[in-house]
Each structure stands twice: as C-alpha cells, then as structure tokens.
Amino acid sequence: MLDNQTVVEVEEFHFPAGPAELSAVLYRPAGKPLAAVVLNGATGVPRDYYRHFARWLVEARGMACLTYDYRDFGTSLKGRLKDSPVTMSDWALIDMPAARFEMKRRFPDVPLWVIGHSVGGMLMPSQDGIEDVDRMIGVCSGLVHHTDHDWPYQGLARLFWFGHVPFLVKVLGYLPGKITGFGADLPPQVYWQWRKWCTSPRSYLPEAGLTIPAPDWGRSRAPVTMIALNDDDTIPPKCVWKLSELYGAGVEKKTLTPSDYGLKEVGHLGAFARRSRTLWPDLVPAL
C-alpha cells in the first residue's frame, strides 16, 4: 500500500469517442500503476467531482484513474445544449468504451478496472470491449422505476418525470439543472431517454434487447462488485440488486451504512465526496 506522500501526476487532455472528443483528467503514480481505472461518472456529475477519490486511488492503491466528461456535458460541451442530439445511449455505448480503450492504450500491461457510479455502471453488459475489463465495481448503480422510490422522495421523482420538469425541457430545449434543482444542465435527448427508462418497468432492457442475466456479459470474466448505500433515495439497494441480476451469478453485493464510517449521510452522490473518504477502502480493494 502507498501513502499520501506518493507523487500524483495529473494530465489534462482530450480523447476521441466516435465523432466527439471528450475532456479528461488522468491521475497516475510516477511509476507503473498496479491497475488502470476508468471512472464512469453519474448523470450530471462533472469529472472534477471525482478528483479527490482519483488522487486517493493513486496514493492508497497505486492505481491510475481516468476521469472524464461525457459528450456535450461539462468540459466536453461544444456548442449550445439545445442543439445537442446526444442521448444517454451515446454516453454508455460510445463514450464509456472509448474511455476504456484510451486507458488500455496507455497502460496495456496492467489490469483494466471500471468503477461505474450510477449510470456509469448501468449499461456495461451491453457495451463493446467488455472482454478487456478485469474488474467491475458499480456504486449506487441500478435499474430504477419511479415507483421504486419511497415517499416522500417518490413525489419529487414524479415531478421530475411528469410535472414541471418535462414542460421546462420542452420550452427551453434542454434540462435546466439549476432551475429544477437537479444541479447540472443536460442535453434534451439525454433527459428524454433517461425519463423513458425510469418510467418503464424494465428500464432500457427491451430497447437494448437484453434479458436477465445479460448473455453478452459472459464475454467478460471480470468479477463484479455492486455497492449500495442504505440511505440512497435515488437508487435504493433493491434497485442495485435488480441490476446485479443483469451481470449474472457470482456478483458480490455490499450494502454500506454511513454511520459505520462515522458519517451522518452519504446518499446517492456522496460516496465519492472527500468527506466520505472513510468508506473508500470498502469501495476499492487493494491489489
């Protein structure tokens, strides 16, 4: 194990993903890393939110970590959001495999790991290149229907999918994050596809032609760990286990309780926040 005296080298760059170029930051040790980690972020969460966790991976685990923004989001945005044709499928089926390809190109002789936060782990079984993945870790990643939420959160979810939010998206031409309380602005088709999946009983599975378990995941012999937070109202543990079934038998399932780590709350987004660093050793095992 390394320590916080380890030198962390940081490189900001762009890499190709289909017709797009994605803005990325690579965190790595000075020497050869023990593993190359691709961190697929959650919907509406910018790459730099994960910077403290990425540095910890270098310092405490000796791993290199790639953080990046999906196309037409955050630092990868080009042009006006309302003109963007990008979908959530583009993020999952083009951008995420491209990020893995970039890390495999840079570090061909070390294990390739994927950490998927929320949507970052949701569509892995349907992606190209999964045979190169040596380990998969999903954090707060699940298949959720709006009725899966407990009240009163379910009321907020219904407003987000059926209330004033779709009206605003139609009027403005994009999802206005700050106005709606979501936080980040999103391309319009990302919102509409996301809405479709979260209001359909079987999420994106019919659209992708997938069954449970996903037959294509057999191309990857990577061990899978799915991690839920018991105070996550957005993706409750039962929804994480629903997604776990997609990966087939043998998935390691872990439920983390914030108080066990001296934390008052973690929720859906907090696992990667610096204040939650006490639980990071249980997210990523040492090599």
Short mmCIF file of C-alpha atoms in Angstrom, two decimals:
data_model
loop_
_atom_site.label_atom_id
_atom_site.label_comp_id
_atom_site.label_asym_id
_atom_site.label_seq_id
_atom_site.Cartn_x
_atom_site.Cartn_y
_atom_site.Cartn_z
CA MET A 1 0.00 0.00 0.00
CA LEU A 2 1.18 3.52 -0.75
CA ASP A 3 0.53 6.64 1.31
CA ASN A 4 -0.35 10.26 0.95
CA GLN A 5 3.29 11.14 0.27
CA THR A 6 3.04 9.44 -3.11
CA VAL A 7 3.54 11.82 -6.01
CA VAL A 8 0.37 12.13 -8.06
CA GLU A 9 0.94 13.10 -11.67
CA VAL A 10 -2.02 14.89 -13.27
CA GLU A 11 -2.58 15.25 -17.02
CA GLU A 12 -5.48 17.05 -18.67
CA PHE A 13 -6.20 16.08 -22.26
CA HIS A 14 -8.87 15.07 -24.80
CA PHE A 15 -9.50 11.64 -26.32
CA PRO A 16 -11.72 10.58 -29.25
CA ALA A 17 -15.11 8.94 -28.77
CA GLY A 18 -16.78 8.36 -32.12
CA PRO A 19 -17.26 11.78 -33.74
CA ALA A 20 -16.68 13.56 -30.42
CA GLU A 21 -13.69 14.50 -28.29
CA LEU A 22 -14.04 14.11 -24.55
CA SER A 23 -12.32 16.21 -21.92
CA ALA A 24 -10.42 14.09 -19.42
CA VAL A 25 -8.02 14.16 -16.50
CA LEU A 26 -5.61 11.31 -15.79
CA TYR A 27 -4.28 10.80 -12.28
CA ARG A 28 -1.35 8.40 -12.03
CA PRO A 29 1.67 7.48 -9.95
CA ALA A 30 5.15 8.32 -11.23
CA GLY A 31 5.92 4.67 -11.96
CA LYS A 32 3.90 1.82 -13.44
CA PRO A 33 0.42 1.66 -11.87
CA LEU A 34 -0.94 -1.54 -10.36
CA ALA A 35 -4.18 -1.10 -12.33
CA ALA A 36 -5.72 1.33 -14.80
CA VAL A 37 -9.13 2.53 -13.58
CA VAL A 38 -11.81 4.15 -15.73
CA LEU A 39 -14.28 6.08 -13.59
CA ASN A 40 -17.64 6.45 -15.37
CA GLY A 41 -19.46 9.29 -13.63
CA ALA A 42 -23.09 9.64 -12.65
CA THR A 43 -25.60 11.62 -14.71
CA GLY A 44 -24.97 15.33 -14.35
CA VAL A 45 -21.85 14.90 -12.21
CA PRO A 46 -18.75 16.61 -13.66
CA ARG A 47 -15.41 14.83 -13.88
CA ASP A 48 -13.73 17.08 -11.31
CA TYR A 49 -16.14 15.96 -8.60
CA TYR A 50 -14.17 12.72 -8.53
CA ARG A 51 -10.73 14.33 -8.26
CA HIS A 52 -10.19 13.61 -4.56
CA PHE A 53 -11.18 9.97 -4.97
CA ALA A 54 -8.94 9.66 -8.06
CA ARG A 55 -5.97 11.02 -6.10
CA TRP A 56 -6.72 8.56 -3.30
CA LEU A 57 -6.63 5.69 -5.80
CA VAL A 58 -3.09 6.76 -6.72
CA GLU A 59 -1.92 7.38 -3.16
CA ALA A 60 -3.58 4.47 -1.35
CA ARG A 61 -3.96 1.86 -4.09
CA GLY A 62 -1.16 2.64 -6.55
CA MET A 63 -3.64 2.81 -9.42
CA ALA A 64 -4.03 5.23 -12.32
CA CYS A 65 -7.51 6.76 -12.70
CA LEU A 66 -9.17 8.41 -15.68
CA THR A 67 -12.00 10.87 -15.04
CA TYR A 68 -13.83 12.48 -17.94
CA ASP A 69 -16.99 14.30 -19.01
CA TYR A 70 -19.44 12.67 -21.39
CA ARG A 71 -20.08 14.37 -24.71
CA ASP A 72 -21.99 17.65 -24.64
CA PHE A 73 -21.68 17.83 -20.86
CA GLY A 74 -19.38 19.77 -18.55
CA THR A 75 -15.96 20.45 -20.04
CA SER A 76 -16.80 18.28 -23.07
CA LEU A 77 -19.66 20.57 -24.12
CA LYS A 78 -19.34 22.14 -27.55
CA GLY A 79 -21.98 24.49 -28.86
CA ARG A 80 -25.44 25.04 -27.38
CA LEU A 81 -27.10 22.37 -25.27
CA LYS A 82 -30.42 22.85 -27.02
CA ASP A 83 -28.78 21.90 -30.33
CA SER A 84 -27.27 18.70 -28.99
CA PRO A 85 -28.58 15.39 -30.42
CA VAL A 86 -26.69 13.36 -27.79
CA THR A 87 -28.54 10.60 -25.92
CA MET A 88 -27.76 8.68 -22.75
CA SER A 89 -27.11 5.68 -25.01
CA ASP A 90 -24.32 7.67 -26.70
CA TRP A 91 -22.71 8.18 -23.31
CA ALA A 92 -22.97 4.50 -22.42
CA LEU A 93 -22.32 2.78 -25.75
CA ILE A 94 -19.73 5.11 -27.29
CA ASP A 95 -18.13 7.30 -24.62
CA MET A 96 -17.60 4.68 -21.90
CA PRO A 97 -15.99 2.09 -24.22
CA ALA A 98 -13.82 4.88 -25.69
CA ALA A 99 -12.56 5.76 -22.21
CA ARG A 100 -11.61 2.12 -21.63
CA PHE A 101 -9.84 2.00 -24.98
CA GLU A 102 -7.85 5.09 -24.04
CA MET A 103 -6.70 3.59 -20.74
CA LYS A 104 -5.90 0.25 -22.38
CA ARG A 105 -3.84 2.10 -24.97
CA ARG A 106 -1.91 3.98 -22.30
CA PHE A 107 -1.49 1.06 -19.91
CA PRO A 108 -1.62 -2.15 -21.99
CA ASP A 109 0.19 -4.33 -19.47
CA VAL A 110 -1.82 -3.70 -16.28
CA PRO A 111 -5.31 -4.83 -15.24
CA LEU A 112 -8.16 -2.66 -16.51
CA TRP A 113 -10.77 -1.82 -13.88
CA VAL A 114 -14.06 0.05 -14.28
CA ILE A 115 -15.80 1.93 -11.49
CA GLY A 116 -19.30 2.94 -12.54
CA HIS A 117 -21.20 5.49 -10.48
CA SER A 118 -24.96 5.32 -11.11
CA VAL A 119 -25.45 5.40 -14.91
CA GLY A 120 -21.72 4.68 -15.15
CA GLY A 121 -22.37 1.02 -14.37
CA MET A 122 -25.91 0.62 -15.60
CA LEU A 123 -25.30 -0.34 -19.24
CA MET A 124 -21.95 -2.12 -19.01
CA PRO A 125 -23.33 -5.52 -20.11
CA SER A 126 -24.43 -4.06 -23.46
CA GLN A 127 -21.14 -2.33 -24.30
CA ASP A 128 -18.37 -3.23 -26.73
CA GLY A 129 -14.96 -4.15 -25.40
CA ILE A 130 -16.06 -5.62 -22.08
CA GLU A 131 -13.78 -8.61 -22.69
CA ASP A 132 -10.88 -6.31 -21.76
CA VAL A 133 -12.30 -5.49 -18.31
CA ASP A 134 -10.55 -7.24 -15.43
CA ARG A 135 -12.76 -5.96 -12.62
CA MET A 136 -16.11 -4.14 -12.44
CA ILE A 137 -17.32 -2.12 -9.46
CA GLY A 138 -20.76 -0.49 -9.51
CA VAL A 139 -21.53 2.15 -6.88
CA CYS A 140 -25.16 3.24 -6.40
CA SER A 141 -25.87 1.86 -9.85
CA GLY A 142 -29.21 0.20 -10.51
CA LEU A 143 -32.36 -0.28 -12.56
CA VAL A 144 -34.95 2.04 -11.07
CA HIS A 145 -38.62 2.68 -11.84
CA HIS A 146 -40.24 5.77 -10.37
CA THR A 147 -42.45 3.60 -8.16
CA ASP A 148 -39.36 2.03 -6.56
CA HIS A 149 -38.71 5.18 -4.52
CA ASP A 150 -40.04 5.54 -1.00
CA TRP A 151 -42.19 8.52 -0.17
CA PRO A 152 -41.68 11.48 0.09
CA TYR A 153 -38.83 11.12 -2.44
CA GLN A 154 -41.18 9.41 -4.87
CA GLY A 155 -43.15 12.65 -5.05
CA LEU A 156 -40.01 14.51 -6.18
CA ALA A 157 -39.29 11.82 -8.75
CA ARG A 158 -42.80 12.07 -10.17
CA LEU A 159 -42.43 15.84 -10.52
CA PHE A 160 -39.10 15.32 -12.28
CA TRP A 161 -40.60 12.92 -14.81
CA PHE A 162 -44.25 14.04 -15.08
CA GLY A 163 -44.52 17.52 -13.55
CA HIS A 164 -42.93 20.86 -14.35
CA VAL A 165 -39.56 19.47 -15.48
CA PRO A 166 -40.60 17.92 -18.84
CA PHE A 167 -42.53 21.12 -19.52
CA LEU A 168 -39.39 23.19 -18.96
CA VAL A 169 -37.33 20.89 -21.16
CA LYS A 170 -39.83 21.32 -23.98
CA VAL A 171 -39.89 25.10 -23.58
CA LEU A 172 -36.16 25.71 -23.11
CA GLY A 173 -34.85 22.91 -25.29
CA TYR A 174 -32.63 21.37 -22.60
CA LEU A 175 -32.78 20.31 -18.96
CA PRO A 176 -32.13 23.43 -16.85
CA GLY A 177 -30.40 21.90 -13.85
CA LYS A 178 -30.30 24.87 -11.52
CA ILE A 179 -33.93 25.86 -12.09
CA THR A 180 -35.18 22.32 -11.49
CA GLY A 181 -32.94 21.63 -8.52
CA PHE A 182 -31.08 18.86 -10.35
CA GLY A 183 -27.84 20.82 -10.41
CA ALA A 184 -26.35 20.44 -13.88
CA ASP A 185 -27.78 21.30 -17.29
CA LEU A 186 -28.23 18.31 -19.61
CA PRO A 187 -28.83 17.83 -23.35
CA PRO A 188 -32.54 17.40 -24.14
CA GLN A 189 -32.35 13.88 -25.57
CA VAL A 190 -30.38 12.71 -22.55
CA TYR A 191 -33.27 13.80 -20.36
CA TRP A 192 -35.97 12.24 -22.57
CA GLN A 193 -34.23 8.88 -22.82
CA TRP A 194 -33.46 8.90 -19.11
CA ARG A 195 -37.14 9.67 -18.44
CA LYS A 196 -38.23 6.81 -20.68
CA TRP A 197 -36.03 4.32 -18.85
CA CYS A 198 -37.00 5.47 -15.35
CA THR A 199 -40.71 5.33 -16.12
CA SER A 200 -40.62 1.93 -17.85
CA PRO A 201 -40.96 -1.19 -15.67
CA ARG A 202 -37.99 -2.91 -17.36
CA SER A 203 -35.90 0.22 -17.90
CA TYR A 204 -33.72 0.09 -21.02
CA LEU A 205 -33.70 -3.71 -21.33
CA PRO A 206 -36.36 -4.04 -24.09
CA GLU A 207 -34.74 -1.22 -26.06
CA ALA A 208 -31.35 -2.93 -25.85
CA GLY A 209 -32.77 -6.39 -26.47
CA LEU A 210 -31.35 -7.65 -23.18
CA THR A 211 -32.58 -10.34 -20.86
CA ILE A 212 -31.59 -11.11 -17.27
CA PRO A 213 -28.87 -12.23 -16.97
CA ALA A 214 -27.32 -10.43 -19.94
CA PRO A 215 -25.87 -13.08 -22.29
CA ASP A 216 -23.10 -10.80 -23.55
CA TRP A 217 -21.60 -10.23 -20.10
CA GLY A 218 -20.10 -13.70 -20.47
CA ARG A 219 -17.54 -12.12 -22.80
CA SER A 220 -16.05 -10.56 -19.69
CA ARG A 221 -14.84 -12.87 -16.96
CA ALA A 222 -14.37 -9.88 -14.70
CA PRO A 223 -15.51 -10.25 -11.10
CA VAL A 224 -18.31 -7.81 -10.30
CA THR A 225 -18.97 -5.96 -7.05
CA MET A 226 -22.19 -3.98 -6.68
CA ILE A 227 -22.31 -1.49 -3.82
CA ALA A 228 -25.44 0.15 -2.42
CA LEU A 229 -25.84 2.86 0.23
CA ASN A 230 -28.69 2.20 2.61
CA ASP A 231 -29.57 5.92 2.69
CA ASP A 232 -29.69 6.28 -1.11
CA ASP A 233 -33.19 7.51 -2.02
CA THR A 234 -32.34 7.86 -5.73
CA ILE A 235 -31.17 4.29 -6.34
CA PRO A 236 -32.35 2.25 -3.34
CA PRO A 237 -30.50 -1.00 -2.60
CA LYS A 238 -33.31 -3.10 -4.10
CA CYS A 239 -32.68 -1.36 -7.44
CA VAL A 240 -28.94 -2.05 -7.20
CA TRP A 241 -29.70 -5.76 -6.70
CA LYS A 242 -32.05 -5.65 -9.70
CA LEU A 243 -29.14 -4.50 -11.86
CA SER A 244 -26.89 -7.10 -10.23
CA GLU A 245 -29.07 -9.81 -11.79
CA LEU A 246 -28.11 -8.47 -15.22
CA TYR A 247 -24.47 -9.36 -14.52
CA GLY A 248 -25.42 -12.95 -13.69
CA ALA A 249 -24.49 -15.23 -10.81
CA GLY A 250 -21.48 -14.65 -8.63
CA VAL A 251 -21.88 -10.91 -8.15
CA GLU A 252 -20.59 -9.65 -4.81
CA LYS A 253 -23.24 -7.45 -3.17
CA LYS A 254 -22.38 -4.92 -0.48
CA THR A 255 -24.62 -2.53 1.42
CA LEU A 256 -22.81 0.30 3.19
CA THR A 257 -24.28 2.12 6.19
CA PRO A 258 -22.95 5.69 6.66
CA SER A 259 -22.89 5.52 10.46
CA ASP A 260 -20.48 2.57 10.27
CA TYR A 261 -17.95 5.00 8.81
CA GLY A 262 -18.63 7.90 11.15
CA LEU A 263 -20.77 9.63 8.54
CA LYS A 264 -24.16 11.23 9.07
CA GLU A 265 -25.25 10.66 5.48
CA VAL A 266 -23.87 9.64 2.09
CA GLY A 267 -26.88 9.23 -0.21
CA HIS A 268 -26.65 8.78 -3.96
CA LEU A 269 -23.80 11.12 -4.81
CA GLY A 270 -21.81 11.33 -1.59
CA ALA A 271 -19.76 8.14 -1.83
CA PHE A 272 -17.09 9.90 -3.88
CA ALA A 273 -17.08 13.17 -1.92
CA ARG A 274 -13.95 13.90 0.11
CA ARG A 275 -15.98 13.90 3.33
CA SER A 276 -16.74 10.20 2.70
CA ARG A 277 -13.13 9.06 2.36
CA THR A 278 -13.51 6.71 5.35
CA LEU A 279 -15.58 4.34 3.21
CA TRP A 280 -13.29 4.40 0.16
CA PRO A 281 -11.25 1.35 1.25
CA ASP A 282 -14.50 -0.65 1.08
CA LEU A 283 -15.22 0.61 -2.44
CA VAL A 284 -11.89 -0.46 -3.95
CA PRO A 285 -9.87 -3.39 -2.59
CA ALA A 286 -6.09 -3.27 -2.56
CA LEU A 287 -4.08 -5.32 -5.03
#
